[in-house]
Amino acid sequence: MTRLQIKPGIDAVGAIDWDRRLFDSLIPLPDGTSYNSYLIRGSEKTALIDTVDPPMDMVLTGNLDDLKVEQIDYVICNHAEQDHAGSIPLILDLYPEAKVVCTPKCKGMLIDLLHLDEGVFMTVDDGDTLSLGNKTLEFIHAPWVHWPETMVCYLREDKILFSCDFFGSHLAQSALYVQDECQVYESAKRYFGEIMMPFRANIKKNMERLKSYSIELIAPSHGPVYDRPQFILDAYRSWVYDEPRNMVLLPYVSMHGSTKEMVDHLVGALIERGVNVRQFDLTVADPGKIAIALVDSATLVLGTCTVLGGAHPLAANAVFLANALRPNLKFASIIGSFGWGGRTIEQITGMLTNIKPEVLPPVYIKGNPAEADFASLDSLAETIAQKHRENGYK
Ligand code: FEO
């Protein structure tokens, strides 16, 4: 069993998923993840905050057995997504007297997703409280982190914020609290880039809202608990508020080497001009690493060869993902080569509808790059460096 006590009467009873390697059939999880669930036993009532992904429901119920939990009065559902809500039906089977506490919007989603009966719900408005006797939960609606129905809850007496996906990290570890802030920083940034970044404006609003709370612990629904909450609050603040960095993200795909030759030249030219670069070969790249780079890159340069008159599908996929994640990119360009023609430039620039970056002159050439093409790449590097300087990107 994997239960761990946070404080007397407050236990982490969720599941560590050491072996999971893909989330949403999209997101690589190099370090696994966890589905955190928290049991709060007040002097009068008992609440379970969130459940676990259904394939691991026996870990949750085993932990509850272990703690000899005979009654659960409330199942707090912060978020309807299945990795947290999916085991609610099992909990209701085992504890039929429990009420599911959630936002009105979440109630509708849980009915759609889990076919729960109307009668099991107790909806709460923003700011409502729920007494467990000697412990009080306050519900804070936090829409769009990252679904519209989400809320977080604050345990007043113990100053614990149960934040669900907000501030989460995909990281399996046996210890309850953060052990290595550098490791968690990368996991949390991967999580932010892939899940939270499209909702940066909403995240800002919710961050502002939390400023008035005294928070000693942040207990998210993925990854370790933060016993130094300022660490993750500062990280989020920089990801949400800061200007992008003096950084070019350069994902590329090359079939016969000419595009790669252009990539190598451009990367060298950027480095010479003091611009940082993150280069990814799209045939092997981890999309999570690209999402991390998107959090703070100012410029995207896509390197792509031409396939059947357009961009290579791997390049199109990377741009589709980048556009969906709505990063704070300011500039974009395309480099690559073609054999006899194609519509790659129009295709790729037409895909950047959410981001609308300033498109810098592409360097898209026929055949292998020659001297004039390398000069064009130098010119592109110079333009990028100048744009970054003008905007004060560090
Ligand atoms: Fe961890 Fe949005 O579910």
mmCIF file of C-alpha atoms and ligand atoms in Angstrom:
data_model
loop_
_atom_site.group_PDB
_atom_site.id
_atom_site.type_symbol
_atom_site.label_atom_id
_atom_site.label_comp_id
_atom_site.label_asym_id
_atom_site.label_seq_id
_atom_site.Cartn_x
_atom_site.Cartn_y
_atom_site.Cartn_z
ATOM 1 C CA MET A 1 0.000 0.000 0.000
ATOM 2 C CA THR A 2 1.146 3.505 -0.633
ATOM 3 C CA ARG A 3 -0.699 5.642 1.890
ATOM 4 C CA LEU A 4 1.289 8.360 3.632
ATOM 5 C CA GLN A 5 0.232 10.626 6.474
ATOM 6 C CA ILE A 6 0.447 14.375 5.893
ATOM 7 C CA LYS A 7 -0.825 15.237 9.360
ATOM 8 C CA PRO A 8 -2.990 13.373 11.868
ATOM 9 C CA GLY A 9 -6.340 12.990 10.153
ATOM 10 C CA ILE A 10 -4.976 13.871 6.704
ATOM 11 C CA ASP A 11 -3.593 11.038 4.561
ATOM 12 C CA ALA A 12 -2.459 10.689 0.979
ATOM 13 C CA VAL A 13 -4.251 7.558 -0.225
ATOM 14 C CA GLY A 14 -3.719 7.706 -4.001
ATOM 15 C CA ALA A 15 -1.667 5.563 -6.351
ATOM 16 C CA ILE A 16 1.836 5.844 -7.764
ATOM 17 C CA ASP A 17 1.963 4.796 -11.421
ATOM 18 C CA TRP A 18 5.656 4.058 -11.862
ATOM 19 C CA ASP A 19 5.292 2.385 -15.238
ATOM 20 C CA ARG A 20 2.979 4.677 -17.165
ATOM 21 C CA ARG A 21 4.800 6.053 -20.167
ATOM 22 C CA LEU A 22 2.094 7.881 -22.116
ATOM 23 C CA PHE A 23 -0.749 10.161 -21.098
ATOM 24 C CA ASP A 24 -3.720 11.173 -23.226
ATOM 25 C CA SER A 25 -2.215 8.871 -25.875
ATOM 26 C CA LEU A 26 0.078 11.826 -26.540
ATOM 27 C CA ILE A 27 2.263 12.937 -23.677
ATOM 28 C CA PRO A 28 5.374 10.899 -22.872
ATOM 29 C CA LEU A 29 5.863 10.309 -19.149
ATOM 30 C CA PRO A 30 9.557 9.500 -18.717
ATOM 31 C CA ASP A 31 9.188 9.456 -14.930
ATOM 32 C CA GLY A 32 5.720 7.917 -14.564
ATOM 33 C CA THR A 33 3.049 9.799 -12.634
ATOM 34 C CA SER A 34 0.742 9.526 -9.655
ATOM 35 C CA TYR A 35 -2.982 9.958 -9.102
ATOM 36 C CA ASN A 36 -3.204 11.619 -5.730
ATOM 37 C CA SER A 37 -6.209 11.240 -3.507
ATOM 38 C CA TYR A 38 -6.427 12.664 -0.010
ATOM 39 C CA LEU A 39 -8.486 11.506 2.943
ATOM 40 C CA ILE A 40 -9.455 14.059 5.557
ATOM 41 C CA ARG A 41 -10.998 12.734 8.724
ATOM 42 C CA GLY A 42 -12.555 15.560 10.725
ATOM 43 C CA SER A 43 -14.060 15.204 14.172
ATOM 44 C CA GLU A 44 -17.521 14.744 12.627
ATOM 45 C CA LYS A 45 -17.234 13.987 8.926
ATOM 46 C CA THR A 46 -14.829 12.339 6.516
ATOM 47 C CA ALA A 47 -14.009 13.607 3.039
ATOM 48 C CA LEU A 48 -12.078 12.016 0.208
ATOM 49 C CA ILE A 49 -10.527 14.567 -2.142
ATOM 50 C CA ASP A 50 -10.409 13.175 -5.690
ATOM 51 C CA THR A 51 -9.968 9.520 -6.577
ATOM 52 C CA VAL A 52 -7.548 7.735 -8.923
ATOM 53 C CA ASP A 53 -7.356 6.499 -12.490
ATOM 54 C CA PRO A 54 -9.623 3.412 -12.657
ATOM 55 C CA PRO A 55 -6.855 0.913 -13.564
ATOM 56 C CA MET A 56 -5.358 1.670 -10.129
ATOM 57 C CA ASP A 57 -8.570 1.829 -8.120
ATOM 58 C CA MET A 58 -7.569 -1.158 -5.994
ATOM 59 C CA VAL A 59 -4.638 0.836 -4.617
ATOM 60 C CA LEU A 60 -7.036 3.511 -3.397
ATOM 61 C CA THR A 61 -9.511 1.075 -1.881
ATOM 62 C CA GLY A 62 -6.635 -0.912 -0.343
ATOM 63 C CA ASN A 63 -5.359 2.243 1.317
ATOM 64 C CA LEU A 64 -8.827 3.026 2.659
ATOM 65 C CA ASP A 65 -9.076 -0.553 4.008
ATOM 66 C CA ASP A 66 -5.682 -0.174 5.561
ATOM 67 C CA LEU A 67 -6.841 2.938 7.387
ATOM 68 C CA LYS A 68 -10.052 1.131 8.426
ATOM 69 C CA VAL A 69 -12.207 3.819 6.836
ATOM 70 C CA GLU A 70 -15.776 2.763 7.526
ATOM 71 C CA GLN A 71 -17.554 5.880 6.358
ATOM 72 C CA ILE A 72 -16.934 8.542 3.731
ATOM 73 C CA ASP A 73 -19.401 11.409 3.873
ATOM 74 C CA TYR A 74 -18.098 13.444 0.964
ATOM 75 C CA VAL A 75 -16.171 12.685 -2.194
ATOM 76 C CA ILE A 76 -14.788 16.030 -3.284
ATOM 77 C CA CYS A 77 -14.385 16.050 -7.045
ATOM 78 C CA ASN A 78 -12.182 18.953 -8.063
ATOM 79 C CA HIS A 79 -12.070 17.918 -11.708
ATOM 80 C CA ALA A 80 -14.130 15.539 -13.846
ATOM 81 C CA GLU A 81 -11.285 14.073 -15.903
ATOM 82 C CA GLN A 82 -11.096 10.322 -15.505
ATOM 83 C CA ASP A 83 -7.659 10.094 -13.928
ATOM 84 C CA HIS A 84 -9.196 11.759 -10.853
ATOM 85 C CA ALA A 85 -12.920 11.151 -11.105
ATOM 86 C CA GLY A 86 -12.942 7.733 -12.772
ATOM 87 C CA SER A 87 -13.039 5.759 -9.525
ATOM 88 C CA ILE A 88 -15.941 7.694 -8.007
ATOM 89 C CA PRO A 89 -18.482 4.982 -8.973
ATOM 90 C CA LEU A 90 -16.448 2.364 -7.107
ATOM 91 C CA ILE A 91 -16.177 4.618 -4.042
ATOM 92 C CA LEU A 92 -19.938 5.190 -4.141
ATOM 93 C CA ASP A 93 -20.466 1.415 -4.307
ATOM 94 C CA LEU A 94 -18.312 0.953 -1.222
ATOM 95 C CA TYR A 95 -19.584 4.028 0.635
ATOM 96 C CA PRO A 96 -23.155 4.513 -0.640
ATOM 97 C CA GLU A 97 -23.914 7.281 1.833
ATOM 98 C CA ALA A 98 -21.226 9.558 0.340
ATOM 99 C CA LYS A 99 -22.187 12.731 -1.513
ATOM 100 C CA VAL A 100 -20.170 13.878 -4.508
ATOM 101 C CA VAL A 101 -19.183 17.500 -3.912
ATOM 102 C CA CYS A 102 -18.339 19.495 -7.030
ATOM 103 C CA THR A 103 -19.087 22.606 -9.062
ATOM 104 C CA PRO A 104 -22.424 22.719 -10.911
ATOM 105 C CA LYS A 105 -20.583 22.400 -14.232
ATOM 106 C CA CYS A 106 -18.637 19.404 -12.957
ATOM 107 C CA LYS A 107 -21.883 17.716 -11.944
ATOM 108 C CA GLY A 108 -23.108 17.778 -15.542
ATOM 109 C CA MET A 109 -19.811 16.405 -16.795
ATOM 110 C CA LEU A 110 -19.773 13.605 -14.223
ATOM 111 C CA ILE A 111 -23.294 12.611 -15.241
ATOM 112 C CA ASP A 112 -22.175 12.525 -18.877
ATOM 113 C CA LEU A 113 -18.947 10.681 -18.191
ATOM 114 C CA LEU A 114 -19.855 8.337 -15.337
ATOM 115 C CA HIS A 115 -23.664 8.203 -15.589
ATOM 116 C CA LEU A 116 -24.000 9.051 -11.908
ATOM 117 C CA ASP A 117 -27.432 9.579 -10.428
ATOM 118 C CA GLU A 118 -28.534 13.189 -9.824
ATOM 119 C CA GLY A 119 -29.215 12.326 -6.201
ATOM 120 C CA VAL A 120 -25.571 11.691 -5.285
ATOM 121 C CA PHE A 121 -24.479 15.272 -5.855
ATOM 122 C CA MET A 122 -23.973 18.256 -3.613
ATOM 123 C CA THR A 123 -22.869 21.212 -5.733
ATOM 124 C CA VAL A 124 -20.869 24.061 -4.250
ATOM 125 C CA ASP A 125 -20.492 27.663 -5.323
ATOM 126 C CA ASP A 126 -17.284 29.609 -5.346
ATOM 127 C CA GLY A 127 -16.321 30.424 -1.749
ATOM 128 C CA ASP A 128 -18.656 27.881 -0.141
ATOM 129 C CA THR A 129 -17.356 26.007 2.866
ATOM 130 C CA LEU A 130 -17.935 22.526 4.216
ATOM 131 C CA SER A 131 -17.403 21.671 7.871
ATOM 132 C CA LEU A 132 -15.968 18.292 8.813
ATOM 133 C CA GLY A 133 -16.188 19.237 12.495
ATOM 134 C CA ASN A 134 -12.766 20.472 13.479
ATOM 135 C CA LYS A 135 -11.723 20.975 9.850
ATOM 136 C CA THR A 136 -13.197 23.290 7.236
ATOM 137 C CA LEU A 137 -12.884 22.979 3.477
ATOM 138 C CA GLU A 138 -13.289 26.090 1.352
ATOM 139 C CA PHE A 139 -14.035 25.631 -2.341
ATOM 140 C CA ILE A 140 -12.425 27.961 -4.826
ATOM 141 C CA HIS A 141 -13.687 27.728 -8.370
ATOM 142 C CA ALA A 142 -10.724 27.712 -10.741
ATOM 143 C CA PRO A 143 -12.140 27.360 -14.241
ATOM 144 C CA TRP A 144 -9.871 26.370 -17.102
ATOM 145 C CA VAL A 145 -7.016 24.851 -15.201
ATOM 146 C CA HIS A 146 -7.436 23.052 -17.552
ATOM 147 C CA TRP A 147 -11.124 22.158 -17.944
ATOM 148 C CA PRO A 148 -14.039 24.548 -17.458
ATOM 149 C CA GLU A 149 -15.479 22.809 -14.399
ATOM 150 C CA THR A 150 -12.437 22.738 -12.151
ATOM 151 C CA MET A 151 -12.090 23.912 -8.592
ATOM 152 C CA VAL A 152 -9.461 23.661 -5.901
ATOM 153 C CA CYS A 153 -10.083 23.392 -2.191
ATOM 154 C CA TYR A 154 -8.386 24.888 0.813
ATOM 155 C CA LEU A 155 -8.266 23.282 4.227
ATOM 156 C CA ARG A 156 -8.387 26.319 6.442
ATOM 157 C CA GLU A 157 -7.123 24.969 9.757
ATOM 158 C CA ASP A 158 -4.105 23.274 8.180
ATOM 159 C CA LYS A 159 -3.487 25.813 5.382
ATOM 160 C CA ILE A 160 -3.337 23.103 2.719
ATOM 161 C CA LEU A 161 -4.352 23.833 -0.865
ATOM 162 C CA PHE A 162 -5.627 20.749 -2.709
ATOM 163 C CA SER A 163 -5.004 22.019 -6.202
ATOM 164 C CA CYS A 164 -5.824 19.022 -8.433
ATOM 165 C CA ASP A 165 -4.018 19.372 -11.811
ATOM 166 C CA PHE A 166 -3.022 22.968 -11.013
ATOM 167 C CA PHE A 167 0.696 22.896 -10.007
ATOM 168 C CA GLY A 168 0.840 19.157 -10.765
ATOM 169 C CA SER A 169 3.774 17.216 -12.156
ATOM 170 C CA HIS A 170 3.959 13.859 -13.866
ATOM 171 C CA LEU A 171 6.465 12.289 -11.515
ATOM 172 C CA ALA A 172 6.323 8.971 -9.684
ATOM 173 C CA GLN A 173 8.213 8.996 -6.416
ATOM 174 C CA SER A 174 7.794 7.109 -3.165
ATOM 175 C CA ALA A 175 8.258 10.110 -0.866
ATOM 176 C CA LEU A 176 5.282 12.325 -0.097
ATOM 177 C CA TYR A 177 7.082 15.655 -0.434
ATOM 178 C CA VAL A 178 9.321 17.100 -3.135
ATOM 179 C CA GLN A 179 12.795 15.590 -2.791
ATOM 180 C CA ASP A 180 14.638 17.253 -5.646
ATOM 181 C CA GLU A 181 13.308 20.616 -6.780
ATOM 182 C CA CYS A 182 15.330 20.520 -10.028
ATOM 183 C CA GLN A 183 13.724 17.227 -11.027
ATOM 184 C CA VAL A 184 10.243 18.401 -10.067
ATOM 185 C CA TYR A 185 10.807 21.696 -11.895
ATOM 186 C CA GLU A 186 11.279 19.844 -15.187
ATOM 187 C CA SER A 187 8.332 17.507 -14.560
ATOM 188 C CA ALA A 188 6.082 20.408 -13.569
ATOM 189 C CA LYS A 189 7.221 22.482 -16.556
ATOM 190 C CA ARG A 190 6.502 19.558 -18.901
ATOM 191 C CA TYR A 191 3.067 19.348 -17.283
ATOM 192 C CA PHE A 192 2.507 23.082 -17.573
ATOM 193 C CA GLY A 193 3.629 23.172 -21.214
ATOM 194 C CA GLU A 194 1.379 20.334 -22.292
ATOM 195 C CA ILE A 195 -1.672 20.917 -20.119
ATOM 196 C CA MET A 196 -1.806 24.428 -18.693
ATOM 197 C CA MET A 197 -0.049 26.681 -21.208
ATOM 198 C CA PRO A 198 -3.069 27.053 -23.542
ATOM 199 C CA PHE A 199 -4.932 28.594 -20.582
ATOM 200 C CA ARG A 200 -2.270 31.045 -19.459
ATOM 201 C CA ALA A 201 -4.740 33.930 -19.070
ATOM 202 C CA ASN A 202 -7.004 31.852 -16.825
ATOM 203 C CA ILE A 203 -4.035 30.600 -14.855
ATOM 204 C CA LYS A 204 -3.062 34.214 -14.183
ATOM 205 C CA LYS A 205 -6.520 34.985 -12.815
ATOM 206 C CA ASN A 206 -6.447 31.928 -10.582
ATOM 207 C CA MET A 207 -2.922 32.754 -9.384
ATOM 208 C CA GLU A 208 -4.141 36.233 -8.416
ATOM 209 C CA ARG A 209 -7.036 34.709 -6.554
ATOM 210 C CA LEU A 210 -4.750 32.483 -4.495
ATOM 211 C CA LYS A 211 -2.617 35.402 -3.326
ATOM 212 C CA SER A 212 -4.969 36.083 -0.423
ATOM 213 C CA TYR A 213 -4.560 32.571 1.003
ATOM 214 C CA SER A 214 -1.890 31.573 3.471
ATOM 215 C CA ILE A 215 -0.665 28.286 2.048
ATOM 216 C CA GLU A 216 1.698 25.968 3.920
ATOM 217 C CA LEU A 217 1.325 22.933 1.672
ATOM 218 C CA ILE A 218 0.178 22.490 -1.925
ATOM 219 C CA ALA A 219 -1.168 19.000 -2.489
ATOM 220 C CA PRO A 220 -1.748 18.501 -6.241
ATOM 221 C CA SER A 221 -3.329 15.500 -7.904
ATOM 222 C CA HIS A 222 -0.166 14.485 -9.762
ATOM 223 C CA GLY A 223 3.357 14.313 -8.381
ATOM 224 C CA PRO A 224 4.728 15.116 -4.952
ATOM 225 C CA VAL A 225 3.267 17.489 -2.362
ATOM 226 C CA TYR A 226 4.981 20.867 -2.101
ATOM 227 C CA ASP A 227 6.112 21.581 1.452
ATOM 228 C CA ARG A 228 7.816 24.693 0.085
ATOM 229 C CA PRO A 229 4.912 26.059 -1.961
ATOM 230 C CA GLN A 230 6.841 29.150 -2.971
ATOM 231 C CA PHE A 231 8.984 26.978 -5.242
ATOM 232 C CA ILE A 232 6.104 26.018 -7.522
ATOM 233 C CA LEU A 233 4.302 29.363 -7.152
ATOM 234 C CA ASP A 234 7.464 31.145 -8.339
ATOM 235 C CA ALA A 235 7.892 28.698 -11.211
ATOM 236 C CA TYR A 236 4.301 29.207 -12.358
ATOM 237 C CA ARG A 237 4.670 32.954 -11.990
ATOM 238 C CA SER A 238 7.652 32.955 -14.338
ATOM 239 C CA TRP A 239 5.964 30.644 -16.882
ATOM 240 C CA VAL A 240 2.772 32.683 -16.882
ATOM 241 C CA TYR A 241 3.970 36.275 -16.520
ATOM 242 C CA ASP A 242 7.510 36.495 -17.882
ATOM 243 C CA GLU A 243 8.414 37.620 -21.369
ATOM 244 C CA PRO A 244 9.848 34.844 -23.555
ATOM 245 C CA ARG A 245 13.579 34.252 -23.456
ATOM 246 C CA ASN A 246 16.269 34.890 -26.012
ATOM 247 C CA MET A 247 15.659 31.395 -27.318
ATOM 248 C CA VAL A 248 14.905 29.757 -30.673
ATOM 249 C CA LEU A 249 13.103 26.430 -30.749
ATOM 250 C CA LEU A 250 14.226 24.555 -33.844
ATOM 251 C CA PRO A 251 12.407 21.269 -34.499
ATOM 252 C CA TYR A 252 13.399 19.739 -37.810
ATOM 253 C CA VAL A 253 13.069 16.738 -40.072
ATOM 254 C CA SER A 254 15.405 15.973 -42.949
ATOM 255 C CA MET A 255 15.288 13.057 -45.408
ATOM 256 C CA HIS A 256 18.519 13.309 -47.378
ATOM 257 C CA GLY A 257 20.525 15.775 -45.318
ATOM 258 C CA SER A 258 20.049 19.121 -47.078
ATOM 259 C CA THR A 259 17.588 20.465 -44.507
ATOM 260 C CA LYS A 260 19.870 19.181 -41.723
ATOM 261 C CA GLU A 261 22.787 21.040 -43.298
ATOM 262 C CA MET A 262 20.711 24.225 -43.199
ATOM 263 C CA VAL A 263 19.717 23.571 -39.596
ATOM 264 C CA ASP A 264 23.353 23.104 -38.600
ATOM 265 C CA HIS A 265 24.326 26.330 -40.294
ATOM 266 C CA LEU A 266 21.493 28.344 -38.771
ATOM 267 C CA VAL A 267 22.142 26.987 -35.295
ATOM 268 C CA GLY A 268 25.805 28.014 -35.573
ATOM 269 C CA ALA A 269 24.829 31.450 -36.873
ATOM 270 C CA LEU A 270 22.385 31.983 -34.013
ATOM 271 C CA ILE A 271 24.901 30.890 -31.389
ATOM 272 C CA GLU A 272 27.489 33.258 -32.885
ATOM 273 C CA ARG A 273 24.984 36.071 -32.443
ATOM 274 C CA GLY A 274 24.265 35.257 -28.808
ATOM 275 C CA VAL A 275 20.889 33.559 -29.371
ATOM 276 C CA ASN A 276 20.187 30.349 -27.468
ATOM 277 C CA VAL A 277 18.790 27.402 -29.412
ATOM 278 C CA ARG A 278 16.917 24.210 -28.618
ATOM 279 C CA GLN A 279 17.173 21.841 -31.572
ATOM 280 C CA PHE A 280 15.054 18.681 -31.884
ATOM 281 C CA ASP A 281 15.149 15.938 -34.503
ATOM 282 C CA LEU A 282 11.447 15.230 -34.974
ATOM 283 C CA THR A 283 12.024 11.586 -35.918
ATOM 284 C CA VAL A 284 13.045 10.862 -32.323
ATOM 285 C CA ALA A 285 12.042 13.936 -30.289
ATOM 286 C CA ASP A 286 10.002 13.706 -27.098
ATOM 287 C CA PRO A 287 7.012 16.077 -27.581
ATOM 288 C CA GLY A 288 7.233 16.842 -23.859
ATOM 289 C CA LYS A 289 10.697 18.331 -24.340
ATOM 290 C CA ILE A 290 9.348 20.445 -27.184
ATOM 291 C CA ALA A 291 6.484 21.607 -24.949
ATOM 292 C CA ILE A 292 9.007 22.567 -22.269
ATOM 293 C CA ALA A 293 10.970 24.580 -24.831
ATOM 294 C CA LEU A 294 7.780 26.255 -26.047
ATOM 295 C CA VAL A 295 7.107 27.663 -22.567
ATOM 296 C CA ASP A 296 9.848 30.248 -22.895
ATOM 297 C CA SER A 297 11.124 30.361 -26.486
ATOM 298 C CA ALA A 298 10.612 33.648 -28.325
ATOM 299 C CA THR A 299 10.984 32.190 -31.810
ATOM 300 C CA LEU A 300 10.074 28.977 -33.592
ATOM 301 C CA VAL A 301 12.067 28.017 -36.666
ATOM 302 C CA LEU A 302 10.759 24.884 -38.316
ATOM 303 C CA GLY A 303 13.162 22.883 -40.425
ATOM 304 C CA THR A 304 11.389 20.655 -42.908
ATOM 305 C CA CYS A 305 12.074 18.816 -46.093
ATOM 306 C CA THR A 306 9.297 18.481 -48.675
ATOM 307 C CA VAL A 307 7.107 15.405 -49.031
ATOM 308 C CA LEU A 308 4.519 15.136 -51.804
ATOM 309 C CA GLY A 309 4.490 18.875 -52.347
ATOM 310 C CA GLY A 310 4.155 19.928 -48.713
ATOM 311 C CA ALA A 311 5.755 19.823 -45.309
ATOM 312 C CA HIS A 312 6.933 16.487 -43.934
ATOM 313 C CA PRO A 313 4.063 15.058 -41.800
ATOM 314 C CA LEU A 314 6.287 15.063 -38.695
ATOM 315 C CA ALA A 315 6.903 18.791 -39.189
ATOM 316 C CA ALA A 316 3.183 19.456 -39.697
ATOM 317 C CA ASN A 317 2.430 17.476 -36.544
ATOM 318 C CA ALA A 318 4.926 19.519 -34.501
ATOM 319 C CA VAL A 319 3.441 22.792 -35.741
ATOM 320 C CA PHE A 320 -0.107 21.556 -35.111
ATOM 321 C CA LEU A 321 0.849 20.728 -31.518
ATOM 322 C CA ALA A 322 2.686 24.015 -31.000
ATOM 323 C CA ASN A 323 -0.306 25.967 -32.284
ATOM 324 C CA ALA A 324 -2.684 24.031 -30.006
ATOM 325 C CA LEU A 325 -0.512 24.718 -26.953
ATOM 326 C CA ARG A 326 -0.682 28.487 -27.572
ATOM 327 C CA PRO A 327 2.813 29.343 -26.382
ATOM 328 C CA ASN A 328 4.054 32.892 -26.016
ATOM 329 C CA LEU A 329 6.003 32.721 -29.302
ATOM 330 C CA LYS A 330 6.573 36.073 -30.961
ATOM 331 C CA PHE A 331 8.352 35.093 -34.177
ATOM 332 C CA ALA A 332 8.389 32.142 -36.543
ATOM 333 C CA SER A 333 10.170 31.074 -39.679
ATOM 334 C CA ILE A 334 10.716 28.032 -41.880
ATOM 335 C CA ILE A 335 13.849 26.622 -43.386
ATOM 336 C CA GLY A 336 14.270 23.612 -45.617
ATOM 337 C CA SER A 337 14.538 22.366 -49.138
ATOM 338 C CA PHE A 338 12.449 20.925 -51.941
ATOM 339 C CA GLY A 339 13.166 18.964 -55.088
ATOM 340 C CA TRP A 340 10.815 20.512 -57.587
ATOM 341 C CA GLY A 341 8.260 22.629 -55.753
ATOM 342 C CA GLY A 342 5.586 22.653 -53.092
ATOM 343 C CA ARG A 343 3.342 24.681 -50.815
ATOM 344 C CA THR A 344 5.135 24.154 -47.534
ATOM 345 C CA ILE A 345 5.398 27.833 -46.552
ATOM 346 C CA GLU A 346 1.676 28.523 -47.014
ATOM 347 C CA GLN A 347 0.782 25.247 -45.324
ATOM 348 C CA ILE A 348 2.860 25.858 -42.210
ATOM 349 C CA THR A 349 2.182 29.570 -41.765
ATOM 350 C CA GLY A 350 -1.520 28.834 -42.253
ATOM 351 C CA MET A 351 -1.415 26.488 -39.283
ATOM 352 C CA LEU A 352 -0.264 29.110 -36.767
ATOM 353 C CA THR A 353 -3.757 30.518 -36.274
ATOM 354 C CA ASN A 354 -3.727 30.581 -32.466
ATOM 355 C CA ILE A 355 -0.290 32.070 -32.052
ATOM 356 C CA LYS A 356 -0.119 34.582 -34.891
ATOM 357 C CA PRO A 357 3.625 35.201 -34.622
ATOM 358 C CA GLU A 358 5.437 37.642 -36.861
ATOM 359 C CA VAL A 359 6.681 35.450 -39.700
ATOM 360 C CA LEU A 360 10.314 36.173 -40.552
ATOM 361 C CA PRO A 361 11.510 35.569 -44.145
ATOM 362 C CA PRO A 362 11.736 31.806 -44.700
ATOM 363 C CA VAL A 363 14.767 30.215 -46.309
ATOM 364 C CA TYR A 364 13.232 27.539 -48.481
ATOM 365 C CA ILE A 365 15.476 26.398 -51.260
ATOM 366 C CA LYS A 366 15.689 24.012 -54.175
ATOM 367 C CA GLY A 367 18.100 21.119 -53.740
ATOM 368 C CA ASN A 368 21.217 21.275 -51.601
ATOM 369 C CA PRO A 369 22.119 24.595 -49.955
ATOM 370 C CA ALA A 370 24.685 26.721 -51.765
ATOM 371 C CA GLU A 371 26.645 29.795 -50.731
ATOM 372 C CA ALA A 372 23.747 32.195 -51.302
ATOM 373 C CA ASP A 373 21.477 29.992 -49.165
ATOM 374 C CA PHE A 374 23.938 30.008 -46.277
ATOM 375 C CA ALA A 375 24.035 33.803 -46.573
ATOM 376 C CA SER A 376 20.222 33.848 -46.347
ATOM 377 C CA LEU A 377 20.417 31.720 -43.208
ATOM 378 C CA ASP A 378 22.957 34.166 -41.746
ATOM 379 C CA SER A 379 20.560 36.951 -42.555
ATOM 380 C CA LEU A 380 17.694 35.106 -40.834
ATOM 381 C CA ALA A 381 19.900 34.573 -37.759
ATOM 382 C CA GLU A 382 20.754 38.282 -37.751
ATOM 383 C CA THR A 383 17.079 39.245 -37.996
ATOM 384 C CA ILE A 384 16.173 36.946 -35.108
ATOM 385 C CA ALA A 385 19.020 38.246 -32.930
ATOM 386 C CA GLN A 386 17.988 41.825 -33.671
ATOM 387 C CA LYS A 387 14.311 41.164 -32.919
ATOM 388 C CA HIS A 388 15.237 39.510 -29.620
ATOM 389 C CA ARG A 389 17.529 42.409 -28.694
ATOM 390 C CA GLU A 390 14.918 45.039 -29.567
ATOM 391 C CA ASN A 391 12.401 43.292 -27.336
ATOM 392 C CA GLY A 392 14.854 42.915 -24.469
ATOM 393 C CA TYR A 393 14.599 39.118 -24.365
ATOM 394 C CA LYS A 394 17.225 37.725 -21.990
HETATM 395 FE FE1 FEO B 1 -4.980 14.930 -14.224
HETATM 396 FE FE2 FEO B 1 -6.950 16.925 -16.117
HETATM 397 O O1 FEO B 1 -6.471 15.362 -15.255
#
